[in-house]
Amino acid sequence: MCYERRMEPRIIPRTEHSISRRQISDNALRTLYRLRDSGFIAYLVGGCVRDLLMGRKPKDFDIATNATPAEIRHLFRNCRLVGRRFRLAHLYFKDEILEVSTFRRQALPDESGDEAEPDRSHPPAAHVKNEDGMILRDNIFGTPEEDALRRDFTINALAYNIADFSVIDHSTGLEDLQARLIRPIGDPEVRFTEDPVRMLRAVRFAASHDFTIEPATWDIICRLSPTITRVSPARLYDEMQKLFMLGFARPTLRMLDQSGFLAPLFPFLVGWLSQGGDRATLLEENLAAFDNLIGSETQPMPSLMLAVLFGPMLDESAQVHAREDGMSYRMALELSCDLLIEEIAASINIPRRITSRMRHVLVLQIALTAMPPRRPATVPKRPGFDEAMAYLRIVAATDEAKCAALNWWESYLRDPQSVVAAPEPSQKKRRRRRRRPRTTPKTVVE
């Protein structure tokens, strides 16, 4: 069950932990020092502290302070305040965006407003829940301890204090980190109702860090997973990228299926996987190959992730439409893409430019797998060609015909003269038929 609250915070001095300032970005260090030198408390918080203690490179560095958003903006010229639900300061540097938040606390019953807020004569409530208990706004400032104890999981409630370089643990984060256990702070059912995204975060941490979710918490996640549809579509798209774009898409998909999230998020995909065969194995192998691209010189785009996640299903659907409706495979594929995009839009707000590029990647497979190709010199100029080639490399591992097409294209791209393309269609010059001049009949004068 949830952790037992510690009476006094556990403070680990610099000599007893592994975090070094050399591991922290220069921008984050400068921000921490400026807040400290201006008389404010300044901590590194959240996942970056967890990852530093595990010897992993953090994806980003989050900072918490007792400075208010207005005071942060006054200190930093590169600051922009964002967010209505959760007021934050974003500091913009040349190569990094830092998120700086003010310490917050849980709201008391008399501090919460309702969703409608009908009394416009008073300022909006700092803490607002809707009728389902989900938090819509949370801007009540508090102490460092209160801020730690309102976070989602104990392993994310650790802080690094720039004042003395110590690590502060207000819960059981260090013990749970050592045990590789994901344990929520507070009542899991209440915390997941307040923000259903916390359940997705538990699944993501378990998949990406090879952690175990506390058994009682896992049962609650499985029961409440359908409530994920209450989250705004734009926020779910952000979470979708974190789930599949960090190098752990394969174990993440498996955990999403086991916990019940896959059905409300991607019902088409669940229906396709339920048909059995080697579909699940094929999809997992493709996702594993996609995971290997993360961290490479050319970071894959979300459109390639969507193509890998839905491509085999869309290919099979297009073949069925082409056979049963008597249309070309290309028309059937575009129809399948349209149906999928329409279905996903009901729960996840994927930008149109991303779905359009996914379509280009999949449609371009028709030209890439036609052997021998006609006019190959024109194909690399089409939109999405690089991603289409990356997709072909992924699916070729399980398809001999596509493997042959991949070998041809890689040889052609290295040396266009080394391979032979299909002959160009005959372009005989047609003789233009000369028209006879029109003759005007003579007028007979009587």
XYZ file of C-alpha atoms in Angstrom:
446
model
C 0.000 0.000 0.000
C 1.034 3.675 0.112
C 4.114 4.705 2.059
C 4.089 5.669 5.741
C 4.932 9.342 6.231
C 8.361 10.001 7.726
C 8.338 12.307 10.777
C 11.628 13.992 9.862
C 13.163 14.238 6.391
C 16.153 12.068 5.703
C 19.103 14.216 4.615
C 21.982 12.485 2.829
C 25.161 14.611 2.804
C 27.325 14.953 -0.304
C 29.820 12.384 0.958
C 27.134 9.681 1.078
C 25.509 9.961 -2.350
C 26.732 9.798 -5.942
C 25.340 13.015 -7.448
C 28.028 15.352 -8.785
C 27.571 18.859 -10.160
C 29.453 17.680 -13.259
C 26.365 15.600 -14.102
C 24.051 18.632 -14.000
C 23.642 20.907 -17.017
C 25.386 24.293 -16.864
C 22.066 26.086 -17.399
C 20.474 24.272 -14.455
C 23.455 25.019 -12.209
C 23.417 28.726 -13.097
C 19.673 28.862 -12.385
C 20.058 27.123 -9.032
C 22.920 29.432 -8.031
C 21.047 32.602 -8.994
C 17.991 31.566 -6.976
C 20.201 30.660 -3.995
C 22.219 33.879 -4.207
C 18.960 35.875 -4.335
C 17.904 34.412 -0.985
C 15.547 31.684 -2.231
C 15.525 27.924 -1.628
C 16.437 26.081 -4.821
C 16.220 22.304 -5.384
C 16.605 19.932 -8.266
C 13.479 17.765 -8.017
C 11.665 14.852 -9.559
C 12.922 12.410 -12.132
C 16.309 14.030 -12.659
C 17.321 13.327 -9.033
C 16.034 9.757 -9.343
C 18.017 9.182 -12.535
C 21.201 10.808 -11.200
C 21.119 8.510 -8.168
C 20.710 5.536 -10.530
C 23.659 6.619 -12.653
C 21.458 7.473 -15.636
C 21.580 10.649 -17.712
C 18.436 12.722 -17.016
C 16.268 13.723 -19.947
C 15.762 17.160 -18.393
C 16.379 19.047 -15.150
C 13.399 20.370 -13.164
C 13.834 22.983 -10.430
C 11.585 23.849 -7.481
C 11.894 26.967 -5.357
C 10.032 29.095 -2.820
C 10.176 32.026 -5.260
C 6.766 32.808 -6.736
C 6.259 32.781 -10.523
C 6.358 36.595 -10.531
C 9.631 36.633 -8.591
C 11.141 34.062 -10.958
C 10.169 36.201 -13.936
C 11.786 39.231 -12.274
C 15.064 37.321 -11.780
C 15.352 35.830 -15.283
C 14.991 37.797 -18.510
C 14.593 34.548 -20.476
C 11.521 33.537 -18.441
C 8.028 32.866 -19.745
C 5.162 31.926 -17.413
C 3.005 29.107 -18.729
C 0.112 26.949 -17.619
C -3.293 27.581 -16.106
C -3.789 24.259 -14.340
C -0.275 24.418 -12.891
C 1.524 27.781 -13.131
C 5.161 27.283 -14.166
C 8.152 29.303 -15.310
C 9.984 28.176 -18.434
C 13.536 29.478 -18.812
C 14.674 29.501 -22.434
C 18.341 28.872 -23.169
C 20.038 28.291 -26.517
C 20.054 24.504 -26.186
C 17.646 23.817 -23.321
C 14.358 24.781 -21.704
C 14.301 24.559 -17.907
C 11.075 24.186 -15.935
C 10.999 26.076 -12.627
C 8.036 25.585 -10.295
C 7.060 27.130 -6.972
C 6.683 24.760 -3.995
C 3.035 23.713 -3.686
C 0.869 21.883 -1.186
C -2.341 19.906 -1.136
C -5.482 22.018 -0.923
C -7.650 22.051 2.179
C -11.387 21.327 1.685
C -12.359 25.009 2.047
C -9.727 26.089 -0.515
C -11.184 24.218 -3.463
C -13.534 25.736 -5.990
C -15.805 24.012 -8.475
C -15.421 23.706 -12.203
C -17.988 26.318 -13.091
C -16.790 29.069 -10.726
C -20.039 31.029 -11.127
C -19.114 33.947 -8.849
C -17.113 36.216 -11.149
C -16.796 38.919 -8.473
C -14.084 36.862 -6.728
C -10.735 35.771 -8.213
C -10.582 32.219 -9.590
C -9.947 29.540 -6.981
C -6.323 28.381 -6.807
C -7.417 24.744 -6.551
C -10.247 23.415 -8.729
C -11.598 19.879 -9.225
C -14.306 18.731 -11.596
C -17.260 16.548 -10.643
C -15.154 13.376 -11.177
C -12.516 14.544 -8.695
C -9.899 15.343 -11.345
C -7.735 18.400 -10.617
C -8.234 21.233 -13.106
C -6.135 23.872 -11.337
C -3.520 23.542 -8.609
C -1.689 26.717 -7.593
C -1.573 26.753 -3.789
C 1.977 27.488 -2.667
C 3.579 25.619 0.238
C 6.789 24.396 1.837
C 9.448 22.074 0.362
C 8.094 19.178 2.454
C 4.499 19.841 1.365
C 5.666 20.017 -2.239
C 7.456 16.663 -1.965
C 4.456 14.946 -0.381
C 2.061 16.054 -3.129
C 4.117 14.396 -5.871
C 3.006 11.182 -7.511
C 5.504 8.510 -6.400
C 8.070 8.221 -3.628
C 10.955 7.798 -6.081
C 10.015 11.172 -7.626
C 9.838 13.011 -4.283
C 13.616 13.275 -3.847
C 15.360 16.665 -3.960
C 18.949 17.859 -4.455
C 19.740 20.982 -2.420
C 22.201 23.324 -4.127
C 22.896 25.080 -0.779
C 24.832 22.137 0.692
C 24.714 19.555 -2.164
C 22.670 17.136 -0.039
C 19.814 14.853 -1.103
C 16.554 15.250 0.823
C 13.995 12.459 1.176
C 10.658 13.352 2.811
C 9.118 9.923 2.131
C 10.565 6.467 1.412
C 12.033 7.350 -1.969
C 15.577 6.134 -1.292
C 14.420 2.754 0.053
C 11.978 2.282 -2.819
C 14.627 3.313 -5.342
C 16.946 0.660 -3.964
C 14.128 -1.914 -4.028
C 13.155 -0.794 -7.582
C 9.575 -0.309 -6.403
C 6.998 2.188 -7.669
C 4.875 3.277 -4.712
C 2.404 6.210 -4.765
C 2.362 8.955 -2.150
C -1.034 9.019 -0.448
C -4.134 6.984 -1.318
C -3.580 5.588 -4.851
C -7.257 5.698 -5.746
C -7.558 9.367 -4.764
C -4.284 10.347 -6.440
C -5.149 8.558 -9.698
C -8.643 10.057 -9.702
C -7.164 13.548 -9.237
C -4.931 13.000 -12.260
C -5.319 9.789 -14.323
C -2.039 10.564 -16.136
C -0.255 9.428 -12.963
C -1.248 5.867 -13.869
C 0.410 6.203 -17.277
C 3.500 7.579 -15.557
C 3.629 4.510 -13.296
C 3.495 2.245 -16.352
C 6.174 4.313 -18.118
C 8.551 4.257 -15.140
C 8.063 0.519 -14.700
C 8.765 -0.153 -18.386
C 11.684 2.263 -18.803
C 13.462 1.535 -15.508
C 12.539 -2.150 -15.112
C 10.759 -1.375 -11.827
C 7.883 -3.225 -10.175
C 4.613 -1.447 -9.408
C 3.379 -2.112 -5.879
C 0.802 -4.978 -6.213
C -2.094 -3.136 -4.556
C -1.378 -0.091 -6.731
C -1.259 -2.249 -9.872
C -4.735 -3.625 -9.074
C -6.108 -0.078 -8.761
C -4.449 0.939 -12.057
C -6.049 -2.010 -13.852
C -9.460 -1.048 -12.446
C -9.198 2.698 -13.164
C -7.429 2.514 -16.555
C -10.648 3.277 -18.540
C -10.777 6.706 -16.831
C -7.739 7.799 -18.870
C -10.181 9.158 -21.468
C -11.019 12.004 -19.047
C -7.604 13.536 -19.744
C -7.473 16.246 -22.411
C -6.505 14.954 -25.903
C -3.588 17.420 -26.144
C -2.093 16.197 -22.865
C -2.516 12.567 -23.907
C -0.502 13.245 -27.066
C 2.354 14.556 -24.908
C 2.157 11.405 -22.784
C 2.028 9.202 -25.875
C 5.353 10.628 -27.032
C 6.894 9.921 -23.626
C 5.549 6.366 -23.701
C 6.890 5.462 -27.135
C 9.723 7.896 -27.936
C 12.173 7.266 -25.088
C 13.574 3.909 -26.192
C 11.228 1.587 -24.277
C 8.278 1.259 -26.641
C 8.293 -2.541 -26.643
C 7.924 -3.140 -22.870
C 5.616 -0.126 -22.648
C 3.171 -1.600 -25.181
C 3.079 -4.855 -23.235
C 2.338 -3.072 -19.958
C -0.310 -0.850 -21.559
C -2.067 -3.987 -22.770
C -1.805 -5.789 -19.404
C -3.068 -2.773 -17.443
C -6.043 -2.120 -19.744
C -4.912 1.233 -21.210
C -4.583 -0.005 -24.767
C -8.331 -0.513 -25.281
C -9.494 3.054 -24.432
C -6.521 4.662 -26.194
C -6.230 2.507 -29.346
C -9.332 0.300 -29.780
C -8.481 -0.431 -33.466
C -5.099 -1.796 -32.444
C -6.615 -3.980 -29.721
C -9.111 -5.391 -32.214
C -6.323 -6.206 -34.664
C -4.129 -7.849 -32.014
C -7.068 -9.915 -30.746
C -7.194 -11.747 -34.100
C -4.165 -13.710 -32.942
C -1.524 -15.224 -35.169
C 1.903 -13.627 -35.026
C 0.543 -10.073 -34.945
C 1.654 -9.290 -31.391
C 5.113 -10.771 -31.997
C 5.515 -8.827 -35.251
C 4.510 -5.545 -33.615
C 6.814 -6.078 -30.646
C 9.765 -6.868 -32.924
C 9.128 -3.705 -34.936
C 8.929 -1.628 -31.760
C 12.169 -3.177 -30.491
C 13.886 -2.136 -33.742
C 12.416 1.357 -33.342
C 13.754 1.516 -29.770
C 17.251 0.890 -31.152
C 16.990 4.126 -33.161
C 16.466 6.260 -30.040
C 19.632 8.124 -29.174
C 21.091 7.686 -32.656
C 22.530 10.590 -34.631
C 19.188 11.103 -36.373
C 16.487 11.065 -33.700
C 13.291 9.491 -35.122
C 10.218 11.657 -35.539
C 6.777 10.983 -33.988
C 5.461 10.230 -37.493
C 7.840 7.258 -37.755
C 6.731 6.083 -34.326
C 3.087 6.142 -35.484
C 4.004 4.284 -38.677
C 5.780 1.561 -36.690
C 2.946 1.292 -34.159
C 0.101 1.156 -36.682
C 1.772 0.217 -39.994
C 1.250 -3.591 -39.933
C -2.382 -3.145 -38.916
C -2.999 -0.541 -41.647
C -1.304 -2.726 -44.267
C -3.546 -5.673 -43.410
C -6.633 -3.463 -43.324
C -5.758 -1.988 -46.728
C -5.386 -5.445 -48.264
C -8.842 -6.395 -47.000
C -10.416 -3.181 -48.374
C -8.674 -3.604 -51.726
C -9.868 -7.201 -52.052
C -13.434 -6.701 -50.853
C -14.166 -3.232 -52.271
C -12.321 -3.589 -55.563
C -10.128 -0.531 -55.074
C -6.402 -0.052 -55.595
C -4.100 -0.839 -52.685
C -3.047 2.803 -52.449
C -6.645 4.028 -52.196
C -7.369 1.319 -49.625
C -4.313 2.300 -47.575
C -5.296 5.965 -47.552
C -8.837 4.982 -46.527
C -7.462 2.878 -43.648
C -5.277 5.784 -42.541
C -8.273 8.134 -42.579
C -10.346 5.750 -40.440
C -7.522 5.317 -37.943
C -6.833 9.057 -37.645
C -10.535 9.728 -37.112
C -10.682 7.119 -34.347
C -7.560 8.328 -32.552
C -8.730 11.957 -32.675
C -11.559 11.079 -30.273
C -9.037 10.632 -27.440
C -5.585 11.867 -28.572
C -4.933 15.151 -30.324
C -2.149 14.233 -32.760
C -1.184 17.225 -34.939
C -2.287 16.933 -38.550
C 1.250 17.481 -39.834
C 2.333 14.349 -37.913
C -0.495 12.141 -39.198
C 0.033 13.454 -42.750
C 3.701 12.559 -42.580
C 2.838 9.103 -41.237
C 0.617 8.653 -44.291
C 3.502 9.689 -46.593
C 5.795 7.143 -44.909
C 3.342 4.279 -45.415
C 2.226 5.205 -48.934
C 5.853 5.561 -50.023
C 6.377 1.878 -49.181
C 4.475 1.086 -52.385
C 7.190 2.707 -54.486
C 10.008 1.355 -52.337
C 8.878 -2.271 -52.494
C 8.001 -2.345 -56.219
C 10.881 -4.316 -57.757
C 12.475 -3.239 -59.938
C 11.328 0.361 -59.329
C 10.525 2.769 -62.105
C 12.092 6.216 -62.136
C 13.995 5.654 -58.859
C 15.650 9.062 -59.117
C 12.317 10.755 -58.313
C 11.512 8.693 -55.211
C 14.097 10.237 -52.801
C 12.622 13.664 -53.568
C 9.223 12.748 -52.146
C 8.141 13.990 -48.670
C 9.078 11.616 -45.866
C 11.594 9.567 -47.879
C 14.183 9.317 -45.055
C 11.542 8.146 -42.598
C 10.121 5.757 -45.200
C 13.579 4.199 -45.587
C 13.889 3.938 -41.773
C 10.498 2.203 -41.679
C 11.557 -0.172 -44.478
C 14.693 -1.096 -42.501
C 12.529 -1.917 -39.481
C 9.964 -4.103 -41.271
C 12.521 -5.767 -43.562
C 13.875 -7.731 -40.604
C 10.742 -9.924 -40.645
C 9.922 -9.901 -44.399
C 12.235 -11.384 -47.068
C 10.626 -9.514 -49.969
C 11.046 -6.189 -48.197
C 14.597 -7.176 -47.266
C 15.389 -7.573 -50.983
C 13.839 -4.171 -51.704
C 15.852 -2.610 -48.875
C 19.105 -4.062 -50.263
C 18.296 -2.676 -53.721
C 17.611 0.829 -52.425
C 20.666 0.935 -50.193
C 22.817 -0.104 -53.174
C 21.130 2.488 -55.358
C 21.596 5.287 -52.814
C 25.294 4.430 -52.496
C 25.865 4.264 -56.269
C 22.941 4.892 -58.656
C 24.946 3.442 -61.581
C 25.497 0.095 -59.847
C 21.918 -1.138 -60.114
C 19.479 -1.465 -62.962
C 16.024 0.007 -62.698
C 12.959 -1.000 -64.661
C 12.938 0.309 -68.202
C 11.184 3.596 -68.626
C 7.840 3.390 -70.388
C 8.042 3.935 -74.115
C 7.945 7.605 -74.992
C 7.610 7.427 -78.806
C 6.962 10.790 -80.295
C 3.528 10.806 -81.830
C 3.240 12.535 -85.177
C 0.835 15.363 -84.965
C -1.816 15.167 -87.590
C -1.945 18.330 -89.633
C -5.361 19.782 -89.850
C -6.670 20.771 -93.244
C -7.504 24.438 -93.405
C -11.162 25.202 -93.217
C -12.593 26.411 -96.468
C -15.296 29.049 -96.513
C -17.965 28.397 -99.134
C -18.186 31.092 -101.791
C -21.255 33.258 -101.736
C -23.230 32.995 -104.950
C -24.409 36.365 -106.183
C -27.391 36.280 -108.472
